[in-house]
Structures are given as structure tokens and as C-alpha cells.
Short mmCIF file of C-alpha atoms in Angstrom, two decimals:
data_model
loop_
_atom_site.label_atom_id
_atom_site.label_comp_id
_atom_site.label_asym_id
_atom_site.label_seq_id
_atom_site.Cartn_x
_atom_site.Cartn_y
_atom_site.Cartn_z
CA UNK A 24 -24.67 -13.40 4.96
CA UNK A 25 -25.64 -10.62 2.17
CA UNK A 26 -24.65 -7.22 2.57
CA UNK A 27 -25.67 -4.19 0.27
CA UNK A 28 -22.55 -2.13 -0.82
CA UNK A 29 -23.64 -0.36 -2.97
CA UNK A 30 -21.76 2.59 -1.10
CA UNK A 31 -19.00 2.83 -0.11
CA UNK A 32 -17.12 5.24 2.72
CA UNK A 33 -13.31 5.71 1.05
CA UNK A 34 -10.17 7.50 4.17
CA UNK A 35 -7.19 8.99 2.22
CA UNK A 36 -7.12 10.01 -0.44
CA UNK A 37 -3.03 10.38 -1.10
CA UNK A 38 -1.18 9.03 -4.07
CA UNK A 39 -2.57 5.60 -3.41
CA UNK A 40 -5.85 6.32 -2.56
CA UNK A 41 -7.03 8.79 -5.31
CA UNK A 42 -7.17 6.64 -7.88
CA UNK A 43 -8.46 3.77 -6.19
CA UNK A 44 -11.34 5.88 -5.47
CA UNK A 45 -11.78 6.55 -8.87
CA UNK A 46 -12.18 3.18 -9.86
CA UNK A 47 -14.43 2.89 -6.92
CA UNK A 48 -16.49 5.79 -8.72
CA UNK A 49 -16.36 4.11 -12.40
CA UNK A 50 -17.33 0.81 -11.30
CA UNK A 51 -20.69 2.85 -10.38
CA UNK A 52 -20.69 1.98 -6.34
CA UNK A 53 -21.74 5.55 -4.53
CA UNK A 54 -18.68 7.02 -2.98
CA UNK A 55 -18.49 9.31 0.48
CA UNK A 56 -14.75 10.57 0.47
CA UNK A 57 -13.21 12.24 3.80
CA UNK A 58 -9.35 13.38 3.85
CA UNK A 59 -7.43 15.31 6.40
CA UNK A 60 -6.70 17.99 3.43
CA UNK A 61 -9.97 18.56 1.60
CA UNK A 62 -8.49 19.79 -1.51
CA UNK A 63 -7.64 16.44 -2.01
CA UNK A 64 -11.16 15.55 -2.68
CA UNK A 65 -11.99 18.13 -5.59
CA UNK A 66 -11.54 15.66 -8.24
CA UNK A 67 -13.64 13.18 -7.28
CA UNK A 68 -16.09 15.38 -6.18
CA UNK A 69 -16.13 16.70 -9.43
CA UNK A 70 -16.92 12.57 -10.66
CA UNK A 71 -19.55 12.54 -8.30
CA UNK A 72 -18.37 11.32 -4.94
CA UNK A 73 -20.14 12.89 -1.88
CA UNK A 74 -17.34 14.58 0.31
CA UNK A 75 -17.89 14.79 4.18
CA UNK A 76 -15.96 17.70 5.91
CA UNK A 77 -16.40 15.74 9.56
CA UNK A 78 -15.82 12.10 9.53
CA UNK A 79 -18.31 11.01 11.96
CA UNK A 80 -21.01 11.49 8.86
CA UNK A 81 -19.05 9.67 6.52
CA UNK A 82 -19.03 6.57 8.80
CA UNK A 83 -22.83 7.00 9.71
CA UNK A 84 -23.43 6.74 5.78
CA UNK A 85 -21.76 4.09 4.43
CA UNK A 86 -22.14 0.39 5.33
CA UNK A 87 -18.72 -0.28 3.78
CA UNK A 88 -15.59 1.92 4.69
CA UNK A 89 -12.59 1.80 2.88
CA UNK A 90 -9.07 3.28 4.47
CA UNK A 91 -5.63 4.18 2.45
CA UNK A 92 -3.42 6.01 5.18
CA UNK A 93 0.20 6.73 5.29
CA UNK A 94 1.17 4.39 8.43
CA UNK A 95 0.64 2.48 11.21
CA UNK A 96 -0.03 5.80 13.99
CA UNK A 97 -2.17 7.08 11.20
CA UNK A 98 -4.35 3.79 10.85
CA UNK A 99 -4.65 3.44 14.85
CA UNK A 100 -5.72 6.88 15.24
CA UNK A 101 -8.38 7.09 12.35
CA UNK A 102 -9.91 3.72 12.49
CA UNK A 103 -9.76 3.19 16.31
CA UNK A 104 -9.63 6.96 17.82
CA UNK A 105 -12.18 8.51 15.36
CA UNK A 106 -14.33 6.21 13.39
CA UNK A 107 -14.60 3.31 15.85
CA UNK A 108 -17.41 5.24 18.24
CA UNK A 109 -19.14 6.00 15.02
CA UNK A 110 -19.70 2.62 14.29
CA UNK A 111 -22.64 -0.10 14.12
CA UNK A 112 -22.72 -3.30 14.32
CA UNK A 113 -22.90 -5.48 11.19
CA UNK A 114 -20.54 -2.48 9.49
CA UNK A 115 -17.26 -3.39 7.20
CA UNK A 116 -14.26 -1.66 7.74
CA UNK A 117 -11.65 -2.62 4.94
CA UNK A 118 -8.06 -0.94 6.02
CA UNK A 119 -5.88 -1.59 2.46
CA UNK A 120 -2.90 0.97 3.92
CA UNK A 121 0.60 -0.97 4.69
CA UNK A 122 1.29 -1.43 8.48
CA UNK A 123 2.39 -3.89 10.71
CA UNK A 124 0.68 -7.31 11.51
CA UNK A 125 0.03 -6.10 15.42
CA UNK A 126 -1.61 -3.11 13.81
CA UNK A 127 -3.93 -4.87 11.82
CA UNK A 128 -4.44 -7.07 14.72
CA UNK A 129 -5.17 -3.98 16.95
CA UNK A 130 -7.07 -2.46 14.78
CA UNK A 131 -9.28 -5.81 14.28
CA UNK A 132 -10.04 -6.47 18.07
CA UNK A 133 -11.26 -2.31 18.69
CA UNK A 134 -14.03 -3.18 16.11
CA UNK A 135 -14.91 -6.61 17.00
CA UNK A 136 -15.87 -5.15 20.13
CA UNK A 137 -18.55 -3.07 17.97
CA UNK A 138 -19.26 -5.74 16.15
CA UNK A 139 -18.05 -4.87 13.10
CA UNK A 140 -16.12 -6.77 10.58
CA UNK A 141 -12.56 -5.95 9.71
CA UNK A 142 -9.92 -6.97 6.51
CA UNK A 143 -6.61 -5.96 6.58
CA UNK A 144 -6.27 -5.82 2.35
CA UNK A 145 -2.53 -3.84 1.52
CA UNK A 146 -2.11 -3.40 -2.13
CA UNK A 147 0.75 -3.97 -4.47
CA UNK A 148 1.29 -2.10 -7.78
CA UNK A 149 2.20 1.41 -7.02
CA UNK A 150 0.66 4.58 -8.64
CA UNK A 151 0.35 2.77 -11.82
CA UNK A 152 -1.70 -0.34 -10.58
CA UNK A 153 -3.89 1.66 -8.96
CA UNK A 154 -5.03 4.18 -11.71
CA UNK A 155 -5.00 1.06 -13.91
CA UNK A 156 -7.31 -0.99 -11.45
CA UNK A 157 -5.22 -3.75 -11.54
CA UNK A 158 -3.75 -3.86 -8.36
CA UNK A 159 -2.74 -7.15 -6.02
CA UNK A 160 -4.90 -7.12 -3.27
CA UNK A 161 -3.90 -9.18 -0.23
CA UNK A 162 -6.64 -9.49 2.32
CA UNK A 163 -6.62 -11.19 5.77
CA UNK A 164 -9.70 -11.53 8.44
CA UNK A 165 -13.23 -13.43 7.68
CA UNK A 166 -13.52 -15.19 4.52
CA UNK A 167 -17.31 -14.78 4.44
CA UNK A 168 -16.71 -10.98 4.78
CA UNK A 169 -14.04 -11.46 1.98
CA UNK A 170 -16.35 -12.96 -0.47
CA UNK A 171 -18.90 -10.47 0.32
CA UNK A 172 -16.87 -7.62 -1.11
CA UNK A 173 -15.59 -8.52 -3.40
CA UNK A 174 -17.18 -6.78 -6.14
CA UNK A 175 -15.67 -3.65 -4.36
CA UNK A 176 -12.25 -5.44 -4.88
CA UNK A 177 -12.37 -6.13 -8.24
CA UNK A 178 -12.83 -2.41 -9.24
CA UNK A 179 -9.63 -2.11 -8.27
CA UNK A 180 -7.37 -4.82 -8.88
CA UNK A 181 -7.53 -8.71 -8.09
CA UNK A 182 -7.64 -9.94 -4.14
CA UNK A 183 -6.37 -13.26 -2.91
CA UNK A 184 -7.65 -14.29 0.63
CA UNK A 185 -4.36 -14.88 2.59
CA UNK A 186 -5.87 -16.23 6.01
CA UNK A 187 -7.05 -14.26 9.80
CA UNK A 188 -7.09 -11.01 10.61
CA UNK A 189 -3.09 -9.68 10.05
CA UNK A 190 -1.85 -12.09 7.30
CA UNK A 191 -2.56 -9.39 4.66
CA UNK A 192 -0.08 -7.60 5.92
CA UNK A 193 2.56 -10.58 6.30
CA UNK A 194 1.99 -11.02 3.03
CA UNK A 195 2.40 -6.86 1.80
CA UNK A 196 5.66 -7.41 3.93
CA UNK A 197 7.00 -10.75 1.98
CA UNK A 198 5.82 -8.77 -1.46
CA UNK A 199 7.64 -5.86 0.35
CA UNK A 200 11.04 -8.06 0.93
CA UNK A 201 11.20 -9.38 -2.42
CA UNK A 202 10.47 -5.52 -3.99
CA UNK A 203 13.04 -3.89 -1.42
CA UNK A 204 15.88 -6.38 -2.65
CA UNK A 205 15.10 -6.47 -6.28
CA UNK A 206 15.10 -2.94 -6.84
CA UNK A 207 18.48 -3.15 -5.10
CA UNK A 208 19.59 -6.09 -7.65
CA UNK A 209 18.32 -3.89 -10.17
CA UNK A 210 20.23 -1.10 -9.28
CA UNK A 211 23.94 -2.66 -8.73
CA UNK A 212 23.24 -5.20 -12.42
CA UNK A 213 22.49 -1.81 -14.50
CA UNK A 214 25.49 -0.14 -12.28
CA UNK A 215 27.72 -3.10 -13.52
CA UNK A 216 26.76 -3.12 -16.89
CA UNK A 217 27.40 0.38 -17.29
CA UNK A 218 30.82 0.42 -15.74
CA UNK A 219 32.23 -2.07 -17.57
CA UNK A 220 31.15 -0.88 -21.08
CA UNK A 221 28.32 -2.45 -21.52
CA UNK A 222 25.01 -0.44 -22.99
CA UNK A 223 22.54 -1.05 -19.67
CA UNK A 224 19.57 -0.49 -21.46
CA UNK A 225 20.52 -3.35 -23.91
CA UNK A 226 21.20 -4.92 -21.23
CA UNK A 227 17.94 -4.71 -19.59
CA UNK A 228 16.19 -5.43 -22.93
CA UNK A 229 18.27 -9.06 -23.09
CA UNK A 230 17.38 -9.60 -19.28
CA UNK A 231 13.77 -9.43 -19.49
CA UNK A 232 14.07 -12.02 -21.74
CA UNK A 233 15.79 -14.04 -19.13
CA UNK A 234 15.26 -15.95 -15.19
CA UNK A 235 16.20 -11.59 -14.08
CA UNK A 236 13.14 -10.62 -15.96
CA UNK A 237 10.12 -9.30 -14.32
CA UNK A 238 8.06 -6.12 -13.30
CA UNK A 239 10.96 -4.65 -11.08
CA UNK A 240 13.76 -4.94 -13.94
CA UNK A 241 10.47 -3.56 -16.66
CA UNK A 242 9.43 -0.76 -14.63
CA UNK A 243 11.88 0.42 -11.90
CA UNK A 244 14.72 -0.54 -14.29
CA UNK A 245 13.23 1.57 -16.70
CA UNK A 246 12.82 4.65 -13.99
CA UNK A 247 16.39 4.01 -13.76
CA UNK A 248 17.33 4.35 -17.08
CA UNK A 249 15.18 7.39 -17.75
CA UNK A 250 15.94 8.90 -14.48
CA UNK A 251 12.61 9.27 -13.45
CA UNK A 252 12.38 9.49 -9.98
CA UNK A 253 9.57 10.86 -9.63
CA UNK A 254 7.32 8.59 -7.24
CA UNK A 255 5.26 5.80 -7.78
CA UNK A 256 5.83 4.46 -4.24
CA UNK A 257 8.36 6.66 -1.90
CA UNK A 258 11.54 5.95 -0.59
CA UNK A 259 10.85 6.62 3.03
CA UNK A 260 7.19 4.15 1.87
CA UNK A 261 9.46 1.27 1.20
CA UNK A 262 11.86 2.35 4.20
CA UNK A 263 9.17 2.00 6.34
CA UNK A 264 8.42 -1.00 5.52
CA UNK A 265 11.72 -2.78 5.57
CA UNK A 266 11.66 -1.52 9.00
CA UNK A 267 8.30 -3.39 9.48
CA UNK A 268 9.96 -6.55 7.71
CA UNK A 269 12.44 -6.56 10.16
CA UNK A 270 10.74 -5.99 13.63
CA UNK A 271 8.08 -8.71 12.13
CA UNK A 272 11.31 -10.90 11.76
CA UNK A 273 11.90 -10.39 15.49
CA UNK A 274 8.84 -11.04 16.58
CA UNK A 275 9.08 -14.12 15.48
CA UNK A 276 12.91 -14.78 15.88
CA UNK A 277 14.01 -14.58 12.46
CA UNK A 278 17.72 -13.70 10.80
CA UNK A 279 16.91 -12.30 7.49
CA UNK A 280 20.48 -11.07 6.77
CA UNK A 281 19.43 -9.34 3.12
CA UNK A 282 16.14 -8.11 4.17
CA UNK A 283 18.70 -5.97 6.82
CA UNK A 284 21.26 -4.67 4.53
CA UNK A 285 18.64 -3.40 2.55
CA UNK A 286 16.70 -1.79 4.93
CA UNK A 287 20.37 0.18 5.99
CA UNK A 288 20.75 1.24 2.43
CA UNK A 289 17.03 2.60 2.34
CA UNK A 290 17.86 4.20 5.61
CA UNK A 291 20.86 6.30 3.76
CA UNK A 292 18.79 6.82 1.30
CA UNK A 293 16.25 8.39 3.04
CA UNK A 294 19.16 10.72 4.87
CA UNK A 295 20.78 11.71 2.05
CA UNK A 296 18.03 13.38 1.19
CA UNK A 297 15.92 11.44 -1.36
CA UNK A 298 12.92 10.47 1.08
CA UNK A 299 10.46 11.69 -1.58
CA UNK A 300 12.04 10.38 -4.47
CA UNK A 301 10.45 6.74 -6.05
CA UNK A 302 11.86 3.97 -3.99
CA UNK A 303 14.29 3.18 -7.09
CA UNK A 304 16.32 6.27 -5.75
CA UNK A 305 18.09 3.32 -4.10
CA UNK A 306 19.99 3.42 -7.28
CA UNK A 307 20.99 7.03 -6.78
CA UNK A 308 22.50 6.52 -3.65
CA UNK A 309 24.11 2.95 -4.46
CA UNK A 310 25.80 4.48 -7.75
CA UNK A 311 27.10 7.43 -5.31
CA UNK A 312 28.86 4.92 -3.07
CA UNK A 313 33.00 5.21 -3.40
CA UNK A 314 35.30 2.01 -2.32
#
């Protein structure tokens, strides 16, 4: 199977998706951009990219079409309310937002019934993998189609095929667990430190070092250090999905007892008014916390 993508349709272009698009740009594929808020397409316009005010035209001129939305609503309503009649058969829809698996799964089985092929491909990296290009890509659906894009992949980070249609997004959600807890192991160790005399940012230094270290203790423990809270990913992002972590664990009758504390101290997070802060807020609202 041989497809041409040279260009490529790119949906959402947010914090995520504007510099993935860039990379898109640089890597010299053509690039038709549509967002709900046009001004968010200036820049890349600008670069080049061909911006579509009606989506309907950006679907009839791209063979691949590339989607980084806020949520799961957002992703049913785009991909299956207002692209799907759009589409031809033999098309590539490539949906690298973070959602549920039975989203992805929805989403999949509206465009197989046009024929088209579908990868659910979530990210990992935050702001700064994505204007780097090197973000982790995790993609699920046909392996053929997988291999076939793949060029379009590596402008923008490094993809592992994961298995069908929805396992990308089981495994954004395991990524998701392990990020959601860390940041709050992060949080209380540099809490402790401090407390009790210690320097914390020595004691960061000596724990990268160590079995702690690792991107979450580098990066979000420096955030945390330099208070800078302005965000890479959001609070109410990672809230949302520790909410998807745990109504996946449900689904398939599964007691993840941390996963669940964490996802309550996200949710007071959130409502203590920090939904817009970097996700290592958590620290904020853990260091506020009284006996």
C-alpha cells in the first residue's frame, strides 16, 4: 500500500498543536491548517501553511489529516460530526489528542464505514517536546497505515506502534498514571526536604543522580523550584485524564488505589483555582495542605 503525503490537513492548533505543525511545516510536507479561532493560524500562515476558514475544504485537500483537540466531546464532534461526511475512501485520519479508549474506538468505526483509515497517536512531552520535535508518539490502529506515515511522525517526535485501534490511548493513560503520581512524589520529596532543613534544590541535584532521577524530578522539579507555573501541560489536562485512568480502570474492573488519590488531589487542585496553571501546581496545593 503507498500513499502520497506529501500534504498534510493539521485540526487544532492550541498549545500542543502549534508547534507540531511547525515541525510539520519544516520537515517541508504542505500544510492546510483549520482552528475554531483563526488567529491561531497567523503564524503558520506566515511559514507557509494554507489556512481554510470552513473545514469541509481542508478535508477535501489533504489525503492525510492530522487532529490535536482539547478532549474527548471535542474529538467526537470534529472528526465524526464535521469531517467524517467530507471524507473519501482510501483517506488517513491521524487523531494524536488524549481521550478515552471508547473514543478512539468510536471515532475508528464512523470512518471505517467511509473507508478511511484511522490511528489513535496521543503524544507525550508537553510544550517542550513538541516545539523540540521530539515527542513520544503512541499510535494504535493498522500497522500498514502506521508504517505508511511515518515520515509525518518523525517530524515530530518518535512513534512506537502499540497494537488496534484504542491502545494508543491505553498507553497515553499508563504514561499519564506514571506522570500524575510522579509529579505528586515530586512535590511531597522537595516539600520534605525543605521542611526539615534541607536545601531542595541540592537535593534534587543529588537525586537525579539516583533510582528518583528522571524527566519529572529534571523538569517539573525544576518548575517547582523556580516557581514556574506557567503551563507546559494544564492542570485540569492532567485532571482529565486521571479521570480517564480511572473510568478505563472500571471498565475493566480494576483497583488502582494511587492512580485515585491522585486524581482527588488534581481535582482540588483544579477547584482551588489553579486549573490553568502547569500540572506541577499539584505542588502548590499539596504544600498548602495543614494537618
Amino acid at each position: 500500500m503507498t500513499h502520497s503525503i506529501k500534504t498534510v490537513g493539521f485540526i487544532g492548533t492550541g498549545l500542543m498543536g502549534l508547534p507540531m505543525a511547525k515541525n510539520i511545516l519544516a520537515k517541508k510536507f504542505k500544510l492546510n491548517v483549520w482552528n475554531r479561532t483563526s488567529g491561531k493560524t497567523l503564524e503558520l500562515k506566515k511559514k507557509g501553511a494554507k489556512v481554510f476558514s470552513d473545514i469541509k475544504d481542508l478535508v477535501q485537500n489533504s489525503k492525510v489529516i492530522v487532529s490535536m483537540l482539547a478532549n474527548d466531546d471535542v474529538c467526537k464532534t470534529v472528526l465524526i460530526k464535521k469531517i467524517q461526511p467530507y471524507l473519501k475512501k482510501g483517506q488517513i485520519v491521524i487523531d494524536m489528542s488524549s481521550t478515552t479508549q471508547t473514543t478512539a474506538l468510536q471515532i475508528g468505526n464512523a470512518l471505517k464505514k467511509k473507508k478511511v483509515f484511522f490511528l489513535d497517536a496521543p503524544v507525550s512531552g508537553g510544550t517542550i517536546g513538541a516545539e523540540k520535535g521530539n515527542l513520544a508518539i503512541m499510535v494504535g490502529g493498522d500497522k500498514k497505515i502506521f508504517n505508511v506515515v511515518m515520515p509525518l511522525f518523525k517530524s515530530m517526535g518518535t512513534a512506537i506502534y502499540v497494537g488496534k485501534t484504542g491502545c494508543g490511548q491505553v498507553a497515553k493513560l499508563a504514561n499519564q498514571t506514571i506522570v500524575g503520581i510522579s509529579i505528586g512524589a515530586v512535590s511531597e520529596a522537595l516539600i520534605l526536604a525543605e521542611a526539615a532543613g534541607a536545601d531542595p534544590k541540592a537535593v534534587r541535584e543529588i537525586m537525579l543522580q539516583g533510582f528518583a532521577g528522571g524527566p519529572i524530578l529534571k523538569n517539573h522539579g525544576l518548575r517547582i523550584l523556580t516557581k514556574n507555573f506557567k503551563p507546559g501541560g494544564k492542570a485540569s489536562t492532567q485532571l482529565k485524564d486521571m479521570n480517564n485512568i480511572i473510568s478505563t480502570a472500571k471498565k475493566y474492573k480494576l483497583n488502582l488505589p494511587i492512580a485515585k488519590k491522585v486524581q482527588e488531589l488534581y481535582a482540588k487542585t483544579v477547584k482551588s483555582g489553579r486549573a490553568n496553571l502547569d500540572h506541577s501546581a499539584l505542588y502548590l496545593f499539596i504544600k498548602a495542605l495543614r494537618r
